[in-house]
């Protein structure tokens, strides 16, 4: 590595050590240090819960007789009827989320992260309200409402984590990532059990069950959404966004307020200069690669994300990264996880759980095991590595699919006399979800986020998210058709694709644990990209005074308490 890269890496290392010396408690313990930090973590949870709840809630609603009575051929009572339109009821949300994801980067940058969340929540609420009128409007209202809701979900799933990571103090950013993932699985879990409870409203049979059975879980989404909207009004702007839009004095005040320190405190100054350096880096990168878009107008901001994504396809080295990101997300969805989340009650009925209440109960267990087995990944992924976890998880899921296929093939016409076989298949579904929870759920997103150079990361991650949502849409659309027409072949297809996914990860995806950006370049054949990024960043660090500040403070071993007194 040449001197510029060494100097840039040294600056990052010095900044990191200096922050750690001043911050004191880190990780989950830092969440309770003060109310401001706790509030940020709480809002990370609300956004994640809303996203997860929306993912899981509709599977139970689709199985409710009162809902079916309004949907006609879109959700037929006869399980042998054409299921094509049923797929649209589910998948239309993912199509909306895909569009919402594409627009979220522009909204967050042009209008701010704070206003972007408010816009996304407003769109989400409008979609839920539209769905609530389906008693009179029928399936077209559900389709329209879920598409609009999807746009809100897709935007929230992108903007809320960005906002929280930029507003939160550095010592809790890792904890926020963990909380966000756990909140999503928690949202899925509670949605399944709410469906199980509301299924009893009026009775569980057609003619007795009231519309409240499905309206309650649909409308319950409004409460966390309203809390998020109202609370967001009182939340500060992202300091990073303010710096990027030349509102530095305001950014410094907000940063000091969030840290509970004077604006001239050493820690505030250090964080502020790091934010400013990153902002200048992004502006200079755009000016170098896309000079025609360097002016920060709304139209240029909108065009930039598409032009930048296009540029990822134009060199062999970056195209390799595109393949890793998009194909990893392809295989994440084609493990069949969202087939289970969206159609679990239907799947369990086909596995012999003919009573709707029993199938919803089995669905509730899916939510519990997914939540519990996401925790190990949060704790151990950085120790074990990505490839082993993803490969073992994929092989485990694929074996579960094949076993389910064998059980269904042998017993599909005799579940009444083979109850044990049905429960064995259900147990395999639960085991499948366990394998997904510790592996492909969190780890696929980690791979997609960390393979890119600094200058390409926002656009590469966006591309990976787009692949996720589009494949999510396709799986949601075709799953009821496959279950209806090819039966156990559905599980064989998911199983074979998941085996192929394991091979793809093992043979084509590099282990990214603890790799530097330069080492990523060597692996993907784009040596010098990260080096050039570091050199540009080091030049900026010198210009704004960050390098001088760190050199002037080097070797200071003050404790956090002593530093606190200095700031006072």
XYZ file of C-alpha atoms in Angstrom:
568
model
C 0.000 0.000 0.000
C 1.305 3.446 -0.803
C 1.700 6.208 1.702
C -1.593 7.922 0.994
C -3.555 4.793 1.848
C -1.462 4.170 4.948
C -2.059 7.716 6.119
C -5.793 7.491 5.443
C -6.105 4.200 7.296
C -4.033 5.618 10.172
C -6.375 8.601 10.426
C -9.421 6.311 10.649
C -7.669 4.154 13.243
C -6.659 7.163 15.331
C -10.182 8.613 15.148
C -11.666 5.283 16.189
C -9.319 4.898 19.171
C -9.858 8.482 20.247
C -13.650 8.072 20.204
C -13.426 4.844 22.150
C -11.289 6.556 24.792
C -13.880 9.290 25.237
C -17.171 7.444 24.852
C -17.005 5.067 27.789
C -19.829 2.495 27.691
C -20.627 1.040 24.284
C -23.035 -1.440 22.737
C -26.329 -2.303 24.440
C -25.272 -0.749 27.768
C -24.999 2.644 26.099
C -28.717 2.524 25.288
C -29.545 3.329 28.903
C -26.986 6.119 29.372
C -29.486 8.881 28.642
C -33.012 9.359 27.388
C -31.949 10.814 24.039
C -30.005 7.700 23.158
C -32.838 5.480 24.354
C -35.366 7.410 22.255
C -33.286 6.889 19.120
C -33.082 3.155 19.791
C -36.812 3.062 20.447
C -37.550 4.621 17.088
C -35.261 2.129 15.374
C -37.462 -0.558 16.918
C -40.737 1.060 15.814
C -39.631 1.235 12.182
C -38.478 -2.383 12.261
C -41.607 -3.634 14.016
C -43.808 -1.857 11.465
C -41.879 -3.436 8.597
C -41.962 -6.920 10.135
C -45.610 -6.709 11.185
C -46.679 -5.807 7.667
C -44.678 -8.732 6.271
C -46.344 -11.292 8.523
C -49.866 -10.028 9.151
C -51.396 -10.732 5.744
C -50.747 -14.494 5.758
C -53.270 -15.014 8.558
C -55.763 -12.592 7.045
C -55.761 -14.565 3.773
C -56.903 -17.664 5.700
C -59.853 -15.968 7.466
C -63.326 -16.860 6.119
C -64.669 -13.327 6.719
C -61.896 -11.889 4.529
C -62.356 -14.508 1.830
C -66.031 -13.601 1.599
C -65.090 -10.164 0.220
C -62.317 -11.292 -2.144
C -64.144 -13.621 -4.544
C -61.731 -15.330 -6.963
C -58.782 -13.407 -5.473
C -58.922 -15.550 -2.305
C -61.145 -18.536 -3.117
C -62.613 -20.846 -0.477
C -61.809 -23.821 -2.706
C -58.107 -24.590 -2.258
C -58.131 -26.337 -5.648
C -59.327 -23.241 -7.523
C -57.028 -21.049 -9.616
C -54.647 -19.230 -7.237
C -53.129 -16.745 -9.703
C -55.055 -13.737 -8.402
C -54.385 -14.703 -4.769
C -50.704 -14.197 -5.499
C -51.403 -10.635 -6.581
C -53.053 -9.813 -3.256
C -49.778 -10.608 -1.501
C -47.163 -9.667 -4.090
C -48.557 -6.240 -4.962
C -47.105 -4.930 -1.675
C -43.595 -6.039 -2.704
C -43.995 -4.318 -6.076
C -44.893 -1.103 -4.262
C -41.975 -1.587 -1.861
C -39.588 -1.980 -4.795
C -40.704 1.387 -6.169
C -40.565 2.927 -2.687
C -36.989 1.689 -2.279
C -35.935 3.229 -5.596
C -37.434 6.589 -4.622
C -36.288 6.601 -0.989
C -32.709 7.655 -1.704
C -33.888 10.733 -3.579
C -36.501 11.614 -0.936
C -34.034 11.203 1.953
C -31.377 13.327 0.257
C -33.557 16.037 -1.292
C -36.004 16.567 1.590
C -33.932 15.255 4.552
C -34.084 11.941 6.381
C -36.532 13.395 8.911
C -39.055 14.630 6.341
C -38.460 11.488 4.293
C -39.672 9.360 7.217
C -42.727 11.615 7.615
C -43.550 11.273 3.914
C -43.088 7.478 4.020
C -45.298 7.109 7.119
C -47.988 9.267 5.486
C -47.973 7.076 2.379
C -48.077 3.971 4.580
C -51.069 5.243 6.563
C -52.970 6.175 3.394
C -52.455 2.629 2.122
C -53.731 1.069 5.361
C -56.817 3.314 5.371
C -57.577 2.294 1.785
C -57.322 -1.398 2.756
C -59.736 -0.851 5.649
C -62.491 0.042 3.159
C -62.348 -3.377 1.485
C -65.678 -4.363 3.063
C -67.382 -2.388 0.336
C -64.580 -2.054 -2.225
C -63.552 -5.690 -2.480
C -60.279 -7.006 -3.912
C -59.442 -3.936 -6.015
C -59.309 -1.821 -2.872
C -56.976 -4.332 -1.193
C -54.756 -4.351 -4.283
C -54.580 -0.555 -4.438
C -54.144 -0.175 -0.685
C -51.389 -2.767 -0.420
C -49.508 -1.219 -3.353
C -49.562 2.185 -1.636
C -48.683 0.618 1.724
C -45.800 -1.166 0.030
C -44.377 2.124 -1.221
C -44.393 3.365 2.366
C -42.868 0.137 3.721
C -40.090 0.143 1.136
C -39.205 3.745 1.897
C -39.326 3.235 5.680
C -37.174 0.115 5.448
C -34.506 2.220 3.721
C -34.751 5.670 5.335
C -35.303 4.804 9.019
C -32.038 2.811 9.397
C -30.147 5.584 7.571
C -31.607 8.240 9.873
C -30.923 6.285 13.050
C -27.350 5.465 12.070
C -26.643 9.135 11.336
C -28.296 10.580 14.452
C -27.175 7.930 16.946
C -23.885 8.291 18.832
C -21.194 5.975 17.430
C -21.180 3.757 20.516
C -24.701 2.435 19.851
C -24.662 2.062 16.067
C -23.798 -1.638 16.296
C -26.552 -2.159 18.849
C -28.982 -0.355 16.563
C -28.236 -2.777 13.712
C -28.986 -5.659 16.071
C -32.144 -3.987 17.386
C -33.402 -3.246 13.865
C -33.091 -6.890 12.773
C -34.627 -8.174 16.004
C -37.445 -5.634 15.723
C -38.326 -6.908 12.238
C -38.557 -10.513 13.430
C -40.449 -9.354 16.539
C -42.953 -7.578 14.266
C -43.425 -10.781 12.257
C -43.912 -12.786 15.452
C -46.545 -10.544 17.017
C -48.425 -10.251 13.708
C -48.851 -14.045 13.587
C -50.192 -14.181 17.154
C -52.507 -11.200 16.644
C -53.944 -13.034 13.627
C -54.392 -16.129 15.778
C -56.300 -14.132 18.404
C -58.523 -12.055 16.107
C -59.459 -15.189 14.148
C -61.852 -15.956 17.035
C -63.813 -12.683 16.746
C -67.403 -13.777 16.150
C -66.304 -17.361 15.542
C -63.935 -19.211 13.266
C -66.440 -20.336 10.626
C -67.996 -18.516 7.666
C -71.253 -16.853 8.694
C -70.091 -16.419 12.271
C -66.721 -14.723 11.957
C -67.088 -10.941 11.684
C -65.118 -8.532 9.535
C -63.396 -7.293 12.676
C -61.370 -10.539 12.592
C -59.320 -9.196 9.656
C -59.898 -5.455 10.045
C -58.321 -5.362 13.502
C -54.903 -6.748 12.431
C -54.960 -4.553 9.313
C -55.813 -1.376 11.228
C -53.514 -2.077 14.201
C -50.647 -1.026 11.940
C -51.863 2.547 12.275
C -50.894 2.836 15.956
C -47.106 2.356 15.637
C -47.213 4.371 12.411
C -48.862 7.332 14.157
C -46.405 7.076 17.072
C -43.510 7.119 14.610
C -44.984 10.111 12.749
C -45.692 12.216 15.840
C -42.401 11.349 17.476
C -40.477 12.118 14.299
C -41.798 15.685 14.317
C -39.825 16.294 17.511
C -36.702 14.451 16.384
C -33.727 16.476 15.113
C -32.469 16.579 11.546
C -29.609 14.252 10.718
C -26.332 16.099 11.435
C -24.799 14.419 8.408
C -27.586 15.674 6.134
C -27.235 19.195 7.545
C -23.472 19.198 6.929
C -23.977 17.883 3.407
C -26.349 20.779 2.728
C -24.005 23.431 4.180
C -25.887 23.936 7.474
C -22.827 23.307 9.617
C -23.680 25.494 12.623
C -27.037 23.772 13.025
C -25.371 20.366 12.617
C -22.847 21.154 15.343
C -25.598 22.297 17.761
C -27.659 19.160 17.160
C -24.614 16.924 17.527
C -23.713 18.561 20.846
C -27.303 18.243 22.049
C -27.486 14.566 21.102
C -24.258 13.858 22.979
C -25.256 15.974 25.968
C -21.966 17.878 25.713
C -20.889 21.494 25.045
C -20.545 22.348 21.356
C -16.806 22.942 21.793
C -16.196 19.579 23.476
C -13.429 17.494 21.948
C -15.731 14.538 21.193
C -18.290 16.764 19.446
C -15.535 18.375 17.371
C -14.090 14.988 16.413
C -17.442 13.591 15.293
C -18.302 16.787 13.455
C -15.030 16.740 11.496
C -15.510 13.061 10.606
C -19.002 13.832 9.295
C -17.687 16.801 7.338
C -14.881 14.702 5.861
C -17.323 12.052 4.653
C -19.594 14.707 3.162
C -16.705 16.341 1.290
C -15.580 12.912 0.099
C -18.994 12.175 -1.415
C -19.192 15.575 -3.102
C -15.722 15.236 -4.646
C -16.430 11.697 -5.776
C -19.554 12.881 -7.583
C -17.663 15.834 -9.083
C -14.966 13.474 -10.404
C -17.162 10.668 -11.712
C -20.318 12.593 -12.650
C -19.335 16.260 -13.117
C -22.592 17.085 -14.877
C -24.478 16.184 -11.656
C -22.227 17.918 -9.116
C -24.673 20.795 -8.445
C -26.961 19.779 -5.555
C -30.299 20.389 -7.246
C -33.289 18.121 -6.642
C -33.250 16.938 -10.264
C -29.534 16.111 -10.146
C -30.051 14.219 -6.879
C -32.824 12.194 -8.518
C -30.750 11.382 -11.606
C -27.573 10.632 -9.677
C -28.753 7.375 -8.094
C -29.690 5.901 -11.485
C -26.575 7.138 -13.279
C -24.400 5.842 -10.440
C -26.098 2.430 -10.464
C -25.612 2.253 -14.253
C -21.884 2.884 -13.780
C -21.617 -0.257 -11.621
C -22.265 -2.375 -14.729
C -19.565 -0.760 -16.855
C -16.380 -2.345 -15.460
C -15.651 -6.030 -14.969
C -14.516 -5.593 -11.359
C -17.619 -3.661 -10.274
C -19.874 -6.016 -12.233
C -18.516 -8.885 -10.098
C -19.743 -7.003 -7.049
C -23.103 -6.470 -8.748
C -23.377 -10.224 -9.321
C -22.537 -11.019 -5.687
C -25.058 -8.482 -4.346
C -27.985 -9.218 -6.666
C -27.565 -12.997 -6.873
C -27.150 -13.306 -3.096
C -30.467 -11.495 -2.703
C -31.990 -13.691 -5.423
C -31.079 -16.815 -3.473
C -32.199 -15.255 -0.174
C -35.720 -14.916 -1.540
C -35.708 -18.243 -3.394
C -34.934 -20.128 -0.218
C -38.701 -19.829 0.098
C -38.695 -17.866 3.342
C -41.334 -15.397 2.239
C -43.412 -18.184 0.765
C -43.598 -19.434 4.358
C -44.169 -15.994 5.898
C -46.859 -14.998 3.377
C -48.678 -18.312 3.041
C -47.866 -20.222 6.247
C -51.505 -21.020 7.162
C -52.144 -22.260 3.601
C -48.970 -24.371 3.690
C -49.863 -25.869 7.066
C -53.354 -26.740 5.795
C -51.745 -28.624 2.920
C -49.616 -30.466 5.490
C -52.689 -31.869 7.214
C -53.539 -29.012 9.603
C -57.032 -28.752 8.108
C -58.454 -26.722 11.000
C -57.780 -23.008 10.392
C -57.139 -22.383 14.094
C -54.472 -25.101 14.225
C -52.757 -23.797 11.089
C -52.663 -20.272 12.553
C -51.226 -21.696 15.791
C -48.478 -23.439 13.825
C -47.853 -20.150 12.017
C -47.400 -18.410 15.366
C -44.601 -20.839 16.228
C -42.843 -19.784 12.984
C -42.676 -16.223 14.304
C -41.293 -17.295 17.678
C -38.487 -19.497 16.344
C -37.456 -16.905 13.745
C -37.176 -14.240 16.445
C -35.208 -16.441 18.832
C -32.743 -17.782 16.270
C -31.930 -14.380 14.821
C -30.196 -13.523 18.118
C -27.187 -15.873 17.621
C -26.360 -14.239 14.287
C -26.366 -10.818 15.906
C -23.939 -12.042 18.576
C -21.559 -14.296 16.630
C -21.497 -13.359 12.934
C -18.279 -11.338 13.260
C -16.534 -14.259 14.964
C -17.635 -17.107 12.694
C -17.662 -15.348 9.320
C -20.221 -15.002 6.541
C -19.496 -17.948 4.225
C -19.756 -20.781 6.793
C -22.961 -19.394 8.268
C -24.615 -18.802 4.881
C -23.502 -22.167 3.460
C -24.556 -24.222 6.492
C -27.851 -22.333 6.691
C -28.588 -22.936 2.998
C -27.788 -26.665 3.218
C -29.979 -26.963 6.311
C -32.896 -25.177 4.615
C -32.537 -27.232 1.435
C -32.582 -30.533 3.361
C -35.745 -29.384 5.173
C -37.403 -28.637 1.810
C -36.511 -32.050 0.394
C -37.786 -33.854 3.503
C -41.061 -31.902 3.345
C -41.383 -32.794 -0.350
C -40.936 -36.513 0.411
C -43.481 -36.407 3.251
C -46.056 -34.545 1.117
C -45.508 -36.849 -1.883
C -46.171 -39.947 0.246
C -49.035 -38.637 2.376
C -50.864 -35.845 0.526
C -53.973 -38.020 0.101
C -53.972 -39.593 3.559
C -53.319 -36.847 6.105
C -56.387 -37.902 8.099
C -54.759 -41.242 8.913
C -51.160 -39.987 8.942
C -51.302 -37.153 11.477
C -47.754 -37.879 12.640
C -46.437 -37.359 9.120
C -48.220 -34.007 8.973
C -46.644 -32.864 12.234
C -43.243 -34.082 11.018
C -43.612 -31.851 7.949
C -44.673 -28.929 10.151
C -41.598 -29.498 12.327
C -39.443 -29.373 9.183
C -40.981 -25.977 8.325
C -40.076 -24.748 11.810
C -36.523 -26.123 11.424
C -36.295 -24.417 8.019
C -37.171 -21.076 9.647
C -34.529 -21.676 12.344
C -31.864 -22.166 9.681
C -32.952 -18.976 7.926
C -33.062 -16.966 11.159
C -29.406 -17.412 12.058
C -28.060 -17.316 8.501
C -29.627 -15.773 5.420
C -31.891 -13.374 7.303
C -29.172 -11.065 8.656
C -26.036 -12.295 6.831
C -27.202 -11.700 3.257
C -27.704 -8.004 4.057
C -24.247 -7.823 5.656
C -22.606 -9.206 2.487
C -24.487 -6.765 0.269
C -23.487 -3.772 2.403
C -19.786 -4.454 2.891
C -18.461 -5.500 -0.538
C -18.532 -1.987 -2.032
C -15.888 0.751 -2.047
C -16.855 3.880 -0.097
C -17.639 5.803 -3.278
C -20.104 3.163 -4.530
C -21.638 1.833 -1.306
C -24.964 3.764 -1.294
C -25.741 2.782 -4.872
C -24.547 -0.811 -4.571
C -26.585 -1.393 -1.434
C -29.622 0.133 -3.150
C -29.140 -2.250 -6.070
C -29.029 -5.216 -3.706
C -32.203 -4.031 -1.955
C -33.925 -3.679 -5.326
C -33.023 -7.276 -6.183
C -34.428 -8.372 -2.826
C -37.774 -6.665 -3.298
C -38.202 -7.718 -6.935
C -37.517 -11.385 -6.150
C -39.742 -11.010 -3.088
C -42.503 -9.861 -5.439
C -42.000 -12.815 -7.807
C -42.000 -15.372 -4.973
C -45.146 -13.858 -3.477
C -46.831 -13.983 -6.887
C -45.981 -17.563 -7.909
C -46.082 -19.427 -4.570
C -49.879 -19.994 -4.400
C -49.849 -21.083 -8.045
C -47.047 -23.584 -7.398
C -48.662 -24.927 -4.233
C -51.879 -25.427 -6.158
C -50.494 -26.907 -9.384
C -47.266 -28.759 -8.536
C -47.784 -29.455 -4.814
C -44.686 -31.089 -3.333
C -42.741 -29.937 -6.411
C -42.786 -26.479 -4.818
C -40.530 -27.714 -2.024
C -38.259 -29.554 -4.467
C -37.832 -26.329 -6.459
C -37.038 -24.264 -3.359
C -34.730 -27.019 -2.090
C -32.744 -27.292 -5.339
C -32.392 -23.523 -5.647
C -31.226 -23.320 -2.029
C -28.618 -26.039 -2.646
C -27.424 -23.996 -5.649
C -27.370 -20.928 -3.397
C -25.062 -22.776 -0.971
C -22.740 -23.585 -3.866
C -22.798 -20.005 -5.091
C -21.819 -18.685 -1.665
C -19.082 -21.279 -1.128
C -17.446 -21.112 -4.562
C -18.114 -17.579 -5.824
C -18.580 -15.249 -2.846
C -15.425 -14.242 -0.929
C -15.280 -14.284 2.850
C -15.638 -10.621 3.816
C -15.125 -10.910 7.578
C -12.483 -8.384 8.694
C -11.364 -7.553 5.151
C -10.213 -4.008 4.500
C -11.565 -2.104 1.534
C -8.226 -2.552 -0.245
C -8.380 -6.313 0.275
C -11.892 -6.270 -1.204
C -10.417 -4.574 -4.271
C -7.819 -7.299 -4.696
C -10.456 -10.032 -4.427
C -12.767 -8.396 -6.957
C -9.975 -7.314 -9.309
C -10.317 -3.558 -8.913
C -7.008 -2.809 -7.191
C -6.619 0.873 -6.527
C -10.272 1.837 -6.135
C -10.210 1.828 -2.345
C -6.664 3.216 -2.463
C -7.862 6.196 -4.494
C -10.766 6.617 -2.080
C -8.400 6.656 0.894
C -6.091 9.159 -0.752
C -8.996 11.474 -1.503
C -10.254 11.100 2.074
C -6.797 11.789 3.533
C -6.511 14.984 1.491
C -9.879 16.116 2.875
C -8.866 15.169 6.447
C -5.841 17.437 6.151
C -7.833 20.309 4.646
C -10.523 20.410 7.337
C -8.104 19.913 10.222
C -9.065 16.398 11.295
C -5.560 15.008 10.763
C -3.989 17.865 12.724
C -6.498 17.428 15.535
C -5.746 13.716 15.855
C -1.981 14.255 15.704
C -2.251 16.938 18.350
C -4.233 14.596 20.598
C -2.170 11.484 19.883
C -0.874 9.693 22.922
C -3.365 11.322 25.270
C -4.565 8.608 27.558
C -7.173 10.523 29.532
C -10.102 8.564 30.874
C -13.651 9.339 29.761
C -14.361 11.076 33.080
C -11.305 13.291 32.741
C -12.234 14.178 29.205
C -15.751 15.009 30.320
C -14.346 17.470 32.843
C -12.144 19.010 30.181
C -15.184 19.605 27.984
C -16.865 21.363 30.865
